[in-house]
PDB file of C-alpha atoms and ligand atoms in Angstrom:
ATOM      1  CA  MET A   1     -11.602  -1.881 100.773  1.00 94.00           C
ATOM      2  CA  LYS A   2      -8.877   0.701 101.233  1.00 97.00           C
ATOM      3  CA  TRP A   3      -5.418  -0.804 101.671  1.00 98.00           C
ATOM      4  CA  LYS A   4      -3.205   1.432 103.759  1.00 98.00           C
ATOM      5  CA  THR A   5       0.520   0.737 104.169  1.00 98.00           C
ATOM      6  CA  LYS A   6       3.579   2.938 104.372  1.00 98.00           C
ATOM      7  CA  PHE A   7       4.212   2.073 100.712  1.00 98.00           C
ATOM      8  CA  THR A   8       0.767   3.207  99.521  1.00 98.00           C
ATOM      9  CA  GLU A   9       1.129   6.357 101.632  1.00 98.00           C
ATOM     10  CA  ILE A  10       4.583   7.209 100.277  1.00 98.00           C
ATOM     11  CA  THR A  11       3.895   6.451  96.625  1.00 98.00           C
ATOM     12  CA  GLY A  12       0.172   7.133  96.267  1.00 97.00           C
ATOM     13  CA  CYS A  13      -0.627   3.829  94.619  1.00 96.00           C
ATOM     14  CA  GLU A  14      -3.886   2.116  95.573  1.00 98.00           C
ATOM     15  CA  PHE A  15      -2.640  -1.394  96.442  1.00 98.00           C
ATOM     16  CA  PRO A  16       0.690  -2.420  98.019  1.00 98.00           C
ATOM     17  CA  ILE A  17       1.593  -4.497  94.980  1.00 98.00           C
ATOM     18  CA  ILE A  18       4.744  -3.806  92.981  1.00 98.00           C
ATOM     19  CA  GLN A  19       5.586  -5.291  89.599  1.00 98.00           C
ATOM     20  CA  GLY A  20       9.179  -6.595  89.615  1.00 97.00           C
ATOM     21  CA  ALA A  21      11.795  -5.178  87.266  1.00 96.00           C
ATOM     22  CA  PHE A  22      12.623  -7.213  84.154  1.00 95.00           C
ATOM     23  CA  ALA A  23      16.040  -6.575  82.632  1.00 91.00           C
ATOM     24  CA  THR A  24      15.111  -7.224  78.997  1.00 91.00           C
ATOM     25  CA  PHE A  25      11.348  -6.702  78.722  1.00 96.00           C
ATOM     26  CA  GLY A  26      10.432  -4.347  81.592  1.00 97.00           C
ATOM     27  CA  THR A  27       8.790  -1.715  79.382  1.00 98.00           C
ATOM     28  CA  HIS A  28       5.602   0.387  79.605  1.00 98.00           C
ATOM     29  CA  LYS A  29       3.750  -2.599  78.121  1.00 98.00           C
ATOM     30  CA  ILE A  30       3.684  -4.263  81.532  1.00 98.00           C
ATOM     31  CA  ALA A  31       4.208  -1.181  83.748  1.00 98.00           C
ATOM     32  CA  ALA A  32       1.226   0.838  82.462  1.00 98.00           C
ATOM     33  CA  PRO A  33      -1.441  -1.837  83.008  1.00 98.00           C
ATOM     34  CA  VAL A  34      -0.077  -2.616  86.484  1.00 98.00           C
ATOM     35  CA  SER A  35      -0.318   1.041  87.526  1.00 98.00           C
ATOM     36  CA  GLU A  36      -3.696   1.442  85.852  1.00 98.00           C
ATOM     37  CA  ALA A  37      -4.971  -1.541  87.882  1.00 98.00           C
ATOM     38  CA  GLY A  38      -3.878   0.120  91.139  1.00 98.00           C
ATOM     39  CA  GLY A  39      -0.444  -1.480  91.613  1.00 98.00           C
ATOM     40  CA  MET A  40       2.998   0.046  91.130  1.00 98.00           C
ATOM     41  CA  GLY A  41       4.140  -0.530  87.543  1.00 98.00           C
ATOM     42  CA  VAL A  42       7.894  -0.379  86.986  1.00 98.00           C
ATOM     43  CA  ILE A  43       9.839   0.448  83.828  1.00 98.00           C
ATOM     44  CA  THR A  44      13.310  -1.156  83.872  1.00 97.00           C
ATOM     45  CA  ALA A  45      15.960   1.268  82.617  1.00 95.00           C
ATOM     46  CA  ILE A  46      18.392  -1.479  81.621  1.00 92.00           C
ATOM     47  CA  ALA A  47      15.835  -2.722  79.067  1.00 93.00           C
ATOM     48  CA  PHE A  48      16.776   0.378  77.000  1.00 92.00           C
ATOM     49  CA  ARG A  49      20.191   0.852  75.525  1.00 81.00           C
ATOM     50  CA  SER A  50      19.839   4.591  75.101  1.00 89.00           C
ATOM     51  CA  PRO A  51      18.485   7.346  77.359  1.00 93.00           C
ATOM     52  CA  ASP A  52      16.220   8.562  74.514  1.00 95.00           C
ATOM     53  CA  LYS A  53      14.531   5.171  74.298  1.00 96.00           C
ATOM     54  CA  LEU A  54      13.889   5.247  78.038  1.00 97.00           C
ATOM     55  CA  ARG A  55      12.309   8.721  77.744  1.00 97.00           C
ATOM     56  CA  GLU A  56      10.147   7.510  74.855  1.00 98.00           C
ATOM     57  CA  ASP A  57       8.943   4.566  76.934  1.00 98.00           C
ATOM     58  CA  ILE A  58       8.173   6.767  79.961  1.00 98.00           C
ATOM     59  CA  GLN A  59       6.126   9.039  77.711  1.00 98.00           C
ATOM     60  CA  LYS A  60       4.245   6.043  76.270  1.00 98.00           C
ATOM     61  CA  CYS A  61       3.488   4.910  79.810  1.00 98.00           C
ATOM     62  CA  LYS A  62       2.166   8.365  80.746  1.00 98.00           C
ATOM     63  CA  LYS A  63      -0.228   8.224  77.752  1.00 98.00           C
ATOM     64  CA  LEU A  64      -1.695   4.959  79.097  1.00 98.00           C
ATOM     65  CA  THR A  65      -2.026   5.849  82.768  1.00 98.00           C
ATOM     66  CA  ASN A  66      -2.258   8.889  85.004  1.00 98.00           C
ATOM     67  CA  LYS A  67      -1.463   6.760  88.033  1.00 98.00           C
ATOM     68  CA  PRO A  68       1.995   6.543  89.612  1.00 98.00           C
ATOM     69  CA  PHE A  69       4.623   4.289  88.087  1.00 98.00           C
ATOM     70  CA  GLY A  70       8.308   3.882  88.877  1.00 98.00           C
ATOM     71  CA  VAL A  71      11.619   3.312  87.118  1.00 98.00           C
ATOM     72  CA  ASN A  72      14.176   0.681  88.159  1.00 97.00           C
ATOM     73  CA  PHE A  73      17.940   1.010  87.803  1.00 95.00           C
ATOM     74  CA  SER A  74      19.784  -2.284  88.198  1.00 91.00           C
ATOM     75  CA  ILE A  75      23.546  -1.879  88.258  1.00 81.00           C
ATOM     76  CA  LEU A  76      25.012  -5.076  86.883  1.00 75.00           C
ATOM     77  CA  ARG A  77      28.731  -4.738  87.455  1.00 68.00           C
ATOM     78  CA  GLU A  78      29.605  -8.044  85.838  1.00 64.00           C
ATOM     79  CA  ARG A  79      27.969  -6.939  82.568  1.00 66.00           C
ATOM     80  CA  GLY A  80      29.853  -3.700  82.476  1.00 66.00           C
ATOM     81  CA  PHE A  81      26.979  -1.387  83.456  1.00 69.00           C
ATOM     82  CA  GLY A  82      28.772   0.660  86.084  1.00 68.00           C
ATOM     83  CA  GLU A  83      27.369   3.386  88.292  1.00 69.00           C
ATOM     84  CA  ASN A  84      27.881   5.992  85.559  1.00 78.00           C
ATOM     85  CA  PHE A  85      26.048   4.071  82.832  1.00 82.00           C
ATOM     86  CA  PHE A  86      22.743   5.471  84.111  1.00 89.00           C
ATOM     87  CA  ASP A  87      23.741   9.141  84.606  1.00 90.00           C
ATOM     88  CA  GLU A  88      21.788  10.519  81.657  1.00 93.00           C
ATOM     89  CA  MET A  89      18.844   8.222  82.316  1.00 94.00           C
ATOM     90  CA  VAL A  90      18.618   9.460  85.900  1.00 95.00           C
ATOM     91  CA  ASP A  91      18.478  13.057  84.593  1.00 96.00           C
ATOM     92  CA  ILE A  92      15.657  12.000  82.299  1.00 97.00           C
ATOM     93  CA  ILE A  93      13.533  10.522  85.049  1.00 96.00           C
ATOM     94  CA  ILE A  94      14.004  13.739  87.048  1.00 97.00           C
ATOM     95  CA  GLU A  95      12.926  15.803  84.019  1.00 97.00           C
ATOM     96  CA  GLU A  96       9.991  13.455  83.402  1.00 97.00           C
ATOM     97  CA  ASP A  97       8.857  13.910  87.018  1.00 97.00           C
ATOM     98  CA  ILE A  98       8.942  10.227  87.974  1.00 98.00           C
ATOM     99  CA  ARG A  99       8.155  10.123  91.690  1.00 98.00           C
ATOM    100  CA  THR A 100       9.466   6.669  92.651  1.00 98.00           C
ATOM    101  CA  VAL A 101      12.774   5.017  91.794  1.00 98.00           C
ATOM    102  CA  PHE A 102      13.791   1.439  92.483  1.00 98.00           C
ATOM    103  CA  THR A 103      17.408   0.395  92.432  1.00 96.00           C
ATOM    104  CA  SER A 104      19.028  -2.997  92.783  1.00 92.00           C
ATOM    105  CA  ALA A 105      22.352  -4.774  92.917  1.00 81.00           C
ATOM    106  CA  TYR A 106      25.696  -3.077  92.974  1.00 74.00           C
ATOM    107  CA  LYS A 107      26.395   0.421  94.404  1.00 76.00           C
ATOM    108  CA  ALA A 108      23.029   2.072  93.946  1.00 89.00           C
ATOM    109  CA  MET A 109      23.788   4.791  96.493  1.00 90.00           C
ATOM    110  CA  LYS A 110      24.851   7.381  93.907  1.00 91.00           C
ATOM    111  CA  ILE A 111      21.554   7.053  92.015  1.00 94.00           C
ATOM    112  CA  GLY A 112      19.492   6.808  95.201  1.00 95.00           C
ATOM    113  CA  GLN A 113      20.958   9.870  96.814  1.00 92.00           C
ATOM    114  CA  LYS A 114      20.687  11.912  93.637  1.00 95.00           C
ATOM    115  CA  VAL A 115      16.991  11.139  93.141  1.00 97.00           C
ATOM    116  CA  LYS A 116      16.312  11.725  96.843  1.00 97.00           C
ATOM    117  CA  SER A 117      17.827  15.193  96.580  1.00 97.00           C
ATOM    118  CA  HIS A 118      15.093  15.875  94.001  1.00 97.00           C
ATOM    119  CA  GLY A 119      12.353  14.681  96.371  1.00 97.00           C
ATOM    120  CA  ILE A 120      11.931  11.334  94.573  1.00 98.00           C
ATOM    121  CA  ASN A 121      11.226   8.187  96.628  1.00 98.00           C
ATOM    122  CA  TRP A 122      14.086   5.666  96.611  1.00 98.00           C
ATOM    123  CA  PHE A 123      13.520   1.974  97.226  1.00 98.00           C
ATOM    124  CA  HIS A 124      16.497  -0.386  97.024  1.00 97.00           C
ATOM    125  CA  LYS A 125      16.324  -4.136  96.375  1.00 96.00           C
ATOM    126  CA  VAL A 126      18.648  -6.598  98.128  1.00 95.00           C
ATOM    127  CA  ALA A 127      19.039 -10.310  98.708  1.00 93.00           C
ATOM    128  CA  THR A 128      20.424 -10.244 102.248  1.00 95.00           C
ATOM    129  CA  MET A 129      19.778  -8.516 105.580  1.00 95.00           C
ATOM    130  CA  LYS A 130      23.325  -7.166 105.570  1.00 95.00           C
ATOM    131  CA  HIS A 131      22.607  -5.265 102.364  1.00 95.00           C
ATOM    132  CA  ALA A 132      19.191  -4.170 103.642  1.00 97.00           C
ATOM    133  CA  LEU A 133      20.808  -2.586 106.714  1.00 97.00           C
ATOM    134  CA  ALA A 134      23.387  -0.888 104.471  1.00 96.00           C
ATOM    135  CA  ALA A 135      20.593   0.541 102.272  1.00 96.00           C
ATOM    136  CA  GLU A 136      18.924   1.977 105.380  1.00 97.00           C
ATOM    137  CA  ARG A 137      22.189   3.587 106.485  1.00 96.00           C
ATOM    138  CA  GLN A 138      22.599   5.081 103.006  1.00 95.00           C
ATOM    139  CA  GLY A 139      19.204   6.745 103.197  1.00 96.00           C
ATOM    140  CA  ALA A 140      16.843   4.524 101.186  1.00 97.00           C
ATOM    141  CA  ASP A 141      13.142   5.167 101.835  1.00 98.00           C
ATOM    142  CA  GLY A 142      12.477   1.429 101.857  1.00 98.00           C
ATOM    143  CA  VAL A 143      14.041  -1.863 100.968  1.00 98.00           C
ATOM    144  CA  THR A 144      12.838  -4.877  98.985  1.00 98.00           C
ATOM    145  CA  ILE A 145      14.300  -8.133 100.250  1.00 97.00           C
ATOM    146  CA  VAL A 146      14.173 -11.015  97.759  1.00 96.00           C
ATOM    147  CA  GLY A 147      13.873 -14.422  99.351  1.00 96.00           C
ATOM    148  CA  LEU A 148      15.609 -17.583  98.212  1.00 94.00           C
ATOM    149  CA  GLU A 149      12.391 -18.906  96.653  1.00 95.00           C
ATOM    150  CA  GLY A 150      12.396 -15.885  94.331  1.00 94.00           C
ATOM    151  CA  THR A 151      14.283 -15.289  91.120  1.00 90.00           C
ATOM    152  CA  GLY A 152      16.288 -12.736  89.196  1.00 82.00           C
ATOM    153  CA  TYR A 153      18.367 -11.956  92.207  1.00 77.00           C
ATOM    154  CA  LYS A 154      20.510 -14.469  94.023  1.00 82.00           C
ATOM    155  CA  ASN A 155      23.110 -14.566  96.760  1.00 86.00           C
ATOM    156  CA  PRO A 156      24.907 -17.576  98.318  1.00 88.00           C
ATOM    157  CA  VAL A 157      23.765 -16.576 101.815  1.00 91.00           C
ATOM    158  CA  GLN A 158      20.194 -15.696 100.882  1.00 92.00           C
ATOM    159  CA  ASN A 159      17.367 -16.629 103.263  1.00 95.00           C
ATOM    160  CA  THR A 160      13.720 -17.456 102.577  1.00 96.00           C
ATOM    161  CA  THR A 161      11.040 -14.783 102.395  1.00 97.00           C
ATOM    162  CA  LEU A 162       9.639 -15.965 105.757  1.00 97.00           C
ATOM    163  CA  ILE A 163      12.992 -15.604 107.504  1.00 97.00           C
ATOM    164  CA  ASN A 164      13.705 -12.294 105.765  1.00 96.00           C
ATOM    165  CA  MET A 165      10.424 -10.727 106.896  1.00 97.00           C
ATOM    166  CA  THR A 166      10.742 -12.046 110.445  1.00 96.00           C
ATOM    167  CA  ASN A 167      14.127 -10.437 110.834  1.00 97.00           C
ATOM    168  CA  ALA A 168      13.763  -7.363 108.664  1.00 97.00           C
ATOM    169  CA  VAL A 169      10.795  -5.871 110.498  1.00 96.00           C
ATOM    170  CA  ARG A 170      12.720  -6.250 113.759  1.00 97.00           C
ATOM    171  CA  GLN A 171      15.994  -4.809 112.542  1.00 97.00           C
ATOM    172  CA  LEU A 172      14.997  -2.082 110.072  1.00 98.00           C
ATOM    173  CA  LYS A 173      13.182   1.186 110.687  1.00 98.00           C
ATOM    174  CA  ILE A 174      12.419   1.871 107.010  1.00 98.00           C
ATOM    175  CA  PRO A 175       9.518   0.092 105.255  1.00 98.00           C
ATOM    176  CA  VAL A 176      10.245  -3.422 104.072  1.00 98.00           C
ATOM    177  CA  ILE A 177       8.916  -4.949 100.833  1.00 98.00           C
ATOM    178  CA  ALA A 178       8.630  -8.715 100.542  1.00 98.00           C
ATOM    179  CA  ALA A 179       9.640 -10.471  97.327  1.00 98.00           C
ATOM    180  CA  GLY A 180      10.306 -14.064  96.349  1.00 97.00           C
ATOM    181  CA  GLY A 181       7.794 -16.789  95.666  1.00 97.00           C
ATOM    182  CA  ILE A 182       4.699 -14.596  96.104  1.00 98.00           C
ATOM    183  CA  GLY A 183       1.907 -14.942  93.510  1.00 98.00           C
ATOM    184  CA  ASP A 184      -1.472 -15.233  95.208  1.00 98.00           C
ATOM    185  CA  ALA A 185      -3.724 -13.660  97.826  1.00 98.00           C
ATOM    186  CA  ARG A 186      -2.447 -15.825 100.668  1.00 98.00           C
ATOM    187  CA  GLY A 187       1.185 -14.967  99.951  1.00 98.00           C
ATOM    188  CA  PHE A 188       0.287 -11.285  99.597  1.00 98.00           C
ATOM    189  CA  LEU A 189      -1.685 -11.168 102.847  1.00 98.00           C
ATOM    190  CA  SER A 190       0.861 -13.248 104.771  1.00 98.00           C
ATOM    191  CA  ALA A 191       3.684 -10.887 103.795  1.00 98.00           C
ATOM    192  CA  LEU A 192       1.685  -7.841 104.947  1.00 98.00           C
ATOM    193  CA  THR A 193       0.738  -9.607 108.172  1.00 97.00           C
ATOM    194  CA  MET A 194       4.411 -10.307 108.780  1.00 97.00           C
ATOM    195  CA  GLY A 195       5.068  -6.578 108.564  1.00 97.00           C
ATOM    196  CA  ALA A 196       5.885  -6.024 104.905  1.00 98.00           C
ATOM    197  CA  GLN A 197       4.524  -2.740 103.608  1.00 98.00           C
ATOM    198  CA  ALA A 198       4.146  -4.082 100.043  1.00 98.00           C
ATOM    199  CA  VAL A 199       4.929  -7.151  97.999  1.00 98.00           C
ATOM    200  CA  CYS A 200       6.972  -7.242  94.794  1.00 98.00           C
ATOM    201  CA  MET A 201       6.130  -9.962  92.273  1.00 98.00           C
ATOM    202  CA  GLY A 202       8.141 -10.849  89.185  1.00 97.00           C
ATOM    203  CA  THR A 203       7.275 -14.385  88.064  1.00 97.00           C
ATOM    204  CA  ALA A 204       3.532 -13.909  88.664  1.00 98.00           C
ATOM    205  CA  PHE A 205       3.389 -10.757  86.483  1.00 98.00           C
ATOM    206  CA  MET A 206       5.336 -12.547  83.748  1.00 98.00           C
ATOM    207  CA  ALA A 207       2.308 -14.821  83.325  1.00 98.00           C
ATOM    208  CA  CYS A 208      -0.028 -11.876  82.635  1.00 98.00           C
ATOM    209  CA  LYS A 209      -1.382 -11.273  79.118  1.00 98.00           C
ATOM    210  CA  GLU A 210       0.282  -7.871  78.747  1.00 98.00           C
ATOM    211  CA  CYS A 211       3.793  -9.062  79.656  1.00 98.00           C
ATOM    212  CA  PRO A 212       5.806  -8.786  76.415  1.00 97.00           C
ATOM    213  CA  ILE A 213       7.254 -12.321  76.368  1.00 96.00           C
ATOM    214  CA  PRO A 214       6.165 -15.226  74.131  1.00 96.00           C
ATOM    215  CA  ASP A 215       2.810 -16.875  75.003  1.00 96.00           C
ATOM    216  CA  LYS A 216       4.492 -20.273  74.697  1.00 96.00           C
ATOM    217  CA  PHE A 217       6.832 -19.403  77.559  1.00 95.00           C
ATOM    218  CA  LYS A 218       3.905 -18.291  79.694  1.00 97.00           C
ATOM    219  CA  GLN A 219       2.001 -21.521  79.015  1.00 97.00           C
ATOM    220  CA  HIS A 220       4.862 -24.061  79.294  1.00 95.00           C
ATOM    221  CA  LYS A 221       7.239 -22.451  81.756  1.00 95.00           C
ATOM    222  CA  LEU A 222       4.746 -20.771  84.056  1.00 97.00           C
ATOM    223  CA  VAL A 223       1.237 -22.240  83.867  1.00 97.00           C
ATOM    224  CA  GLU A 224       2.266 -25.858  83.217  1.00 97.00           C
ATOM    225  CA  GLN A 225       5.542 -25.820  85.182  1.00 96.00           C
ATOM    226  CA  ASP A 226       5.625 -28.373  88.011  1.00 95.00           C
ATOM    227  CA  ALA A 227       6.751 -26.374  91.037  1.00 95.00           C
ATOM    228  CA  PHE A 228       8.280 -29.564  92.526  1.00 95.00           C
ATOM    229  CA  ASP A 229      10.360 -30.461  89.491  1.00 94.00           C
ATOM    230  CA  GLU A 230      13.943 -31.323  90.507  1.00 94.00           C
ATOM    231  CA  ASP A 231      15.553 -29.152  87.812  1.00 90.00           C
ATOM    232  CA  LEU A 232      13.527 -26.099  88.846  1.00 91.00           C
ATOM    233  CA  HIS A 233      14.385 -26.769  92.492  1.00 92.00           C
ATOM    234  CA  LYS A 234      18.110 -26.892  91.654  1.00 89.00           C
ATOM    235  CA  LYS A 235      17.898 -23.674  89.695  1.00 88.00           C
ATOM    236  CA  VAL A 236      15.973 -21.740  92.319  1.00 90.00           C
ATOM    237  CA  PHE A 237      17.396 -23.115  95.543  1.00 89.00           C
ATOM    238  CA  HIS A 238      20.915 -24.004  94.408  1.00 86.00           C
ATOM    239  CA  LEU A 239      21.590 -20.819  92.494  1.00 76.00           C
ATOM    240  CA  GLN A 240      21.719 -22.510  89.102  1.00 72.00           C
ATOM    241  CA  LEU A 241      19.796 -19.755  87.329  1.00 64.00           C
ATOM    242  CA  ARG A 242      22.341 -17.073  86.651  1.00 62.00           C
ATOM    243  CA  ASP A 243      21.700 -15.075  83.493  1.00 53.00           C
ATOM    244  CA  SER A 244      18.556 -16.864  82.436  1.00 62.00           C
ATOM    245  CA  ALA A 245      14.852 -16.071  82.729  1.00 70.00           C
ATOM    246  CA  VAL A 246      14.123 -18.806  85.231  1.00 84.00           C
ATOM    247  CA  PRO A 247      10.784 -18.454  86.995  1.00 93.00           C
ATOM    248  CA  SER A 248      10.572 -18.743  90.773  1.00 94.00           C
ATOM    249  CA  MET A 249       8.640 -20.971  93.120  1.00 95.00           C
ATOM    250  CA  ALA A 250       5.684 -18.641  92.479  1.00 97.00           C
ATOM    251  CA  VAL A 251       4.887 -20.954  89.524  1.00 96.00           C
ATOM    252  CA  GLY A 252       3.108 -23.151  92.064  1.00 96.00           C
ATOM    253  CA  VAL A 253       0.208 -20.687  92.186  1.00 97.00           C
ATOM    254  CA  ILE A 254       0.099 -19.704  88.496  1.00 97.00           C
ATOM    255  CA  ASP A 255      -2.651 -21.719  86.834  1.00 96.00           C
ATOM    256  CA  GLN A 256      -3.858 -19.426  84.066  1.00 97.00           C
ATOM    257  CA  ILE A 257      -2.871 -16.452  81.959  1.00 98.00           C
ATOM    258  CA  LEU A 258      -4.846 -13.438  83.125  1.00 98.00           C
ATOM    259  CA  THR A 259      -4.832  -9.742  82.286  1.00 98.00           C
ATOM    260  CA  VAL A 260      -2.952  -7.660  84.827  1.00 98.00           C
ATOM    261  CA  LYS A 261      -6.263  -6.194  85.997  1.00 98.00           C
ATOM    262  CA  GLU A 262      -7.804  -9.634  86.516  1.00 98.00           C
ATOM    263  CA  PHE A 263      -4.689 -10.800  88.367  1.00 98.00           C
ATOM    264  CA  ILE A 264      -4.526  -7.812  90.737  1.00 98.00           C
ATOM    265  CA  ASN A 265      -8.310  -7.823  91.298  1.00 98.00           C
ATOM    266  CA  ASN A 266      -8.228 -11.553  92.130  1.00 98.00           C
ATOM    267  CA  ILE A 267      -5.497 -11.018  94.705  1.00 98.00           C
ATOM    268  CA  ILE A 268      -7.297  -8.128  96.347  1.00 98.00           C
ATOM    269  CA  ASN A 269     -10.761  -9.775  96.259  1.00 98.00           C
ATOM    270  CA  GLU A 270      -9.454 -13.083  97.625  1.00 98.00           C
ATOM    271  CA  ALA A 271      -7.422 -11.337 100.321  1.00 98.00           C
ATOM    272  CA  GLU A 272     -10.527  -9.405 101.373  1.00 97.00           C
ATOM    273  CA  LEU A 273     -12.495 -12.652 101.497  1.00 97.00           C
ATOM    274  CA  ILE A 274      -9.854 -14.265 103.729  1.00 97.00           C
ATOM    275  CA  LEU A 275     -10.000 -11.257 106.052  1.00 97.00           C
ATOM    276  CA  GLN A 276     -13.812 -11.439 106.177  1.00 96.00           C
ATOM    277  CA  LYS A 277     -13.653 -15.159 107.014  1.00 97.00           C
ATOM    278  CA  MET A 278     -11.378 -14.244 109.874  1.00 96.00           C
ATOM    279  CA  GLY A 279     -14.026 -11.839 111.161  1.00 96.00           C
ATOM    280  CA  PHE A 280     -12.671  -8.558 109.769  1.00 95.00           C
ATOM    281  CA  LYS A 281     -15.552  -6.208 108.979  1.00 92.00           C
ATOM    282  CA  GLY A 282     -13.995  -2.815 108.171  1.00 90.00           C
ATOM    283  CA  ASP A 283     -13.897  -1.074 104.804  1.00 93.00           C
ATOM    284  CA  SER A 284     -10.272  -0.097 105.183  1.00 95.00           C
ATOM    285  CA  ILE A 285      -7.278  -1.974 106.510  1.00 96.00           C
ATOM    286  CA  ASN A 286      -4.182  -0.386 107.984  1.00 96.00           C
ATOM    287  CA  PHE A 287      -0.836  -2.235 108.027  1.00 96.00           C
ATOM    288  CA  ILE A 288       1.224   0.744 109.213  1.00 95.00           C
TER     289      ILE A 288
HETATM  290  C1  LIG B   1      13.213 -12.510  83.748  1.00 62.12           C
HETATM  291  C2  LIG B   1      13.499 -11.705  84.989  1.00 62.12           C
HETATM  292  C3  LIG B   1      14.284 -10.568  84.915  1.00 62.12           C
HETATM  293  C4  LIG B   1      14.555  -9.816  86.025  1.00 62.12           C
HETATM  294  N1  LIG B   1      15.313  -8.670  85.927  1.00 62.12           N
HETATM  295  C5  LIG B   1      15.522  -7.894  87.017  1.00 62.12           C
HETATM  296  C6  LIG B   1      16.255  -6.687  86.914  1.00 62.12           C
HETATM  297  O1  LIG B   1      16.726  -6.295  85.876  1.00 62.12           O
HETATM  298  N2  LIG B   1      16.420  -5.919  88.038  1.00 62.12           N
HETATM  299  C7  LIG B   1      15.880  -6.311  89.246  1.00 62.12           C
HETATM  300  O2  LIG B   1      16.012  -5.587  90.209  1.00 62.12           O
HETATM  301  N3  LIG B   1      15.182  -7.458  89.386  1.00 62.12           N
HETATM  302  C8  LIG B   1      14.988  -8.246  88.297  1.00 62.12           C
HETATM  303  N4  LIG B   1      14.256  -9.411  88.423  1.00 62.12           N
HETATM  304  C9  LIG B   1      13.710  -9.778  89.728  1.00 62.12           C
HETATM  305  C10 LIG B   1      12.278  -9.291  89.850  1.00 62.12           C
HETATM  306  O3  LIG B   1      12.182  -7.909  89.684  1.00 62.12           O
HETATM  307  C11 LIG B   1      11.684  -9.660  91.231  1.00 62.12           C
HETATM  308  O4  LIG B   1      12.460  -9.076  92.258  1.00 62.12           O
HETATM  309  C12 LIG B   1      11.643 -11.156  91.438  1.00 62.12           C
HETATM  310  O5  LIG B   1      11.143 -11.777  90.287  1.00 62.12           O
HETATM  311  C13 LIG B   1      10.781 -11.495  92.646  1.00 62.12           C
HETATM  312  O6  LIG B   1      10.649 -12.871  92.797  1.00 62.12           O
HETATM  313  P1  LIG B   1       9.404 -13.693  92.206  1.00 62.12           P
HETATM  314  O7  LIG B   1       9.720 -13.962  90.776  1.00 62.12           O
HETATM  315  O8  LIG B   1       9.385 -14.935  93.021  1.00 62.12           O
HETATM  316  O9  LIG B   1       8.174 -12.881  92.359  1.00 62.12           O
HETATM  317  C14 LIG B   1      14.006 -10.207  87.289  1.00 62.12           C
HETATM  318  C15 LIG B   1      13.190 -11.332  87.375  1.00 62.12           C
HETATM  319  C16 LIG B   1      12.946 -12.083  86.247  1.00 62.12           C
HETATM  320  C17 LIG B   1      12.059 -13.291  86.366  1.00 62.12           C
END
């Protein structure tokens, strides 16, 4: 089935599924297989401490896939990576003809507006509606809103993914991407039905075979993790996860380690099955 959303139209990827950025291990090793499987793979610039290393990784990714992939720039003010830290890296992605850039956190406008002036798509990630509206005013092509049940990105006044989507599609004109706690076909389809034009998953992709983190972590902290454990709940819902690789509530739907291709295919096949059960008979679906 053809999956048509504003995100697939803008970026040219087959499915409205984005792999989340990962500050320390978001390399081509996870981005290339995601793009190759029809999703949007994302290389995370902050994973590289030099512009040359980022270029090298982009070139490795290009050798593994001809399909579109993006680059994320996360400005982490508290760790001393100011707006200017990425200047040379931004020039590199322009030279390397990357077509989609994701930004997140502090003051991404400079990067966003520069890449836009080169015809590159700019999607910004936020944790609150206030910041989503600001990103729209600043010219972002779309905004990812991370819900409270998600990870990697927290704010004291964060809302759940359900509340975010309900409000965002009413208040924003630009495409909205849902993130936070999504890891299976039902979550994927629900987000699109609520008006999201794509989903972004971090925790769920961490459990994939290709993700360059230790297998032990995948097995113990993702597959075997009890989603209703009190400690996990405190970390995720009470913001006790700063600066650590804490998985999100998406662990509740992670029950095995799959290849990226198996994982994406499962989501798409199961979502199509749900739609068929509901009486949908078409061979393409349009969420625009
Ligand atoms: C270990 C880890 C590192 C992350 N690093 C970043 C980052 O550098 N930049 C960013 O924008 N998001 C980062 N994230 C957030 C993810 O990209 C994604 O938005 C989030 O995981 C979505 O929630 P989910 O895990 O419930 O799917 C990180 C998430 C994890 C788990």
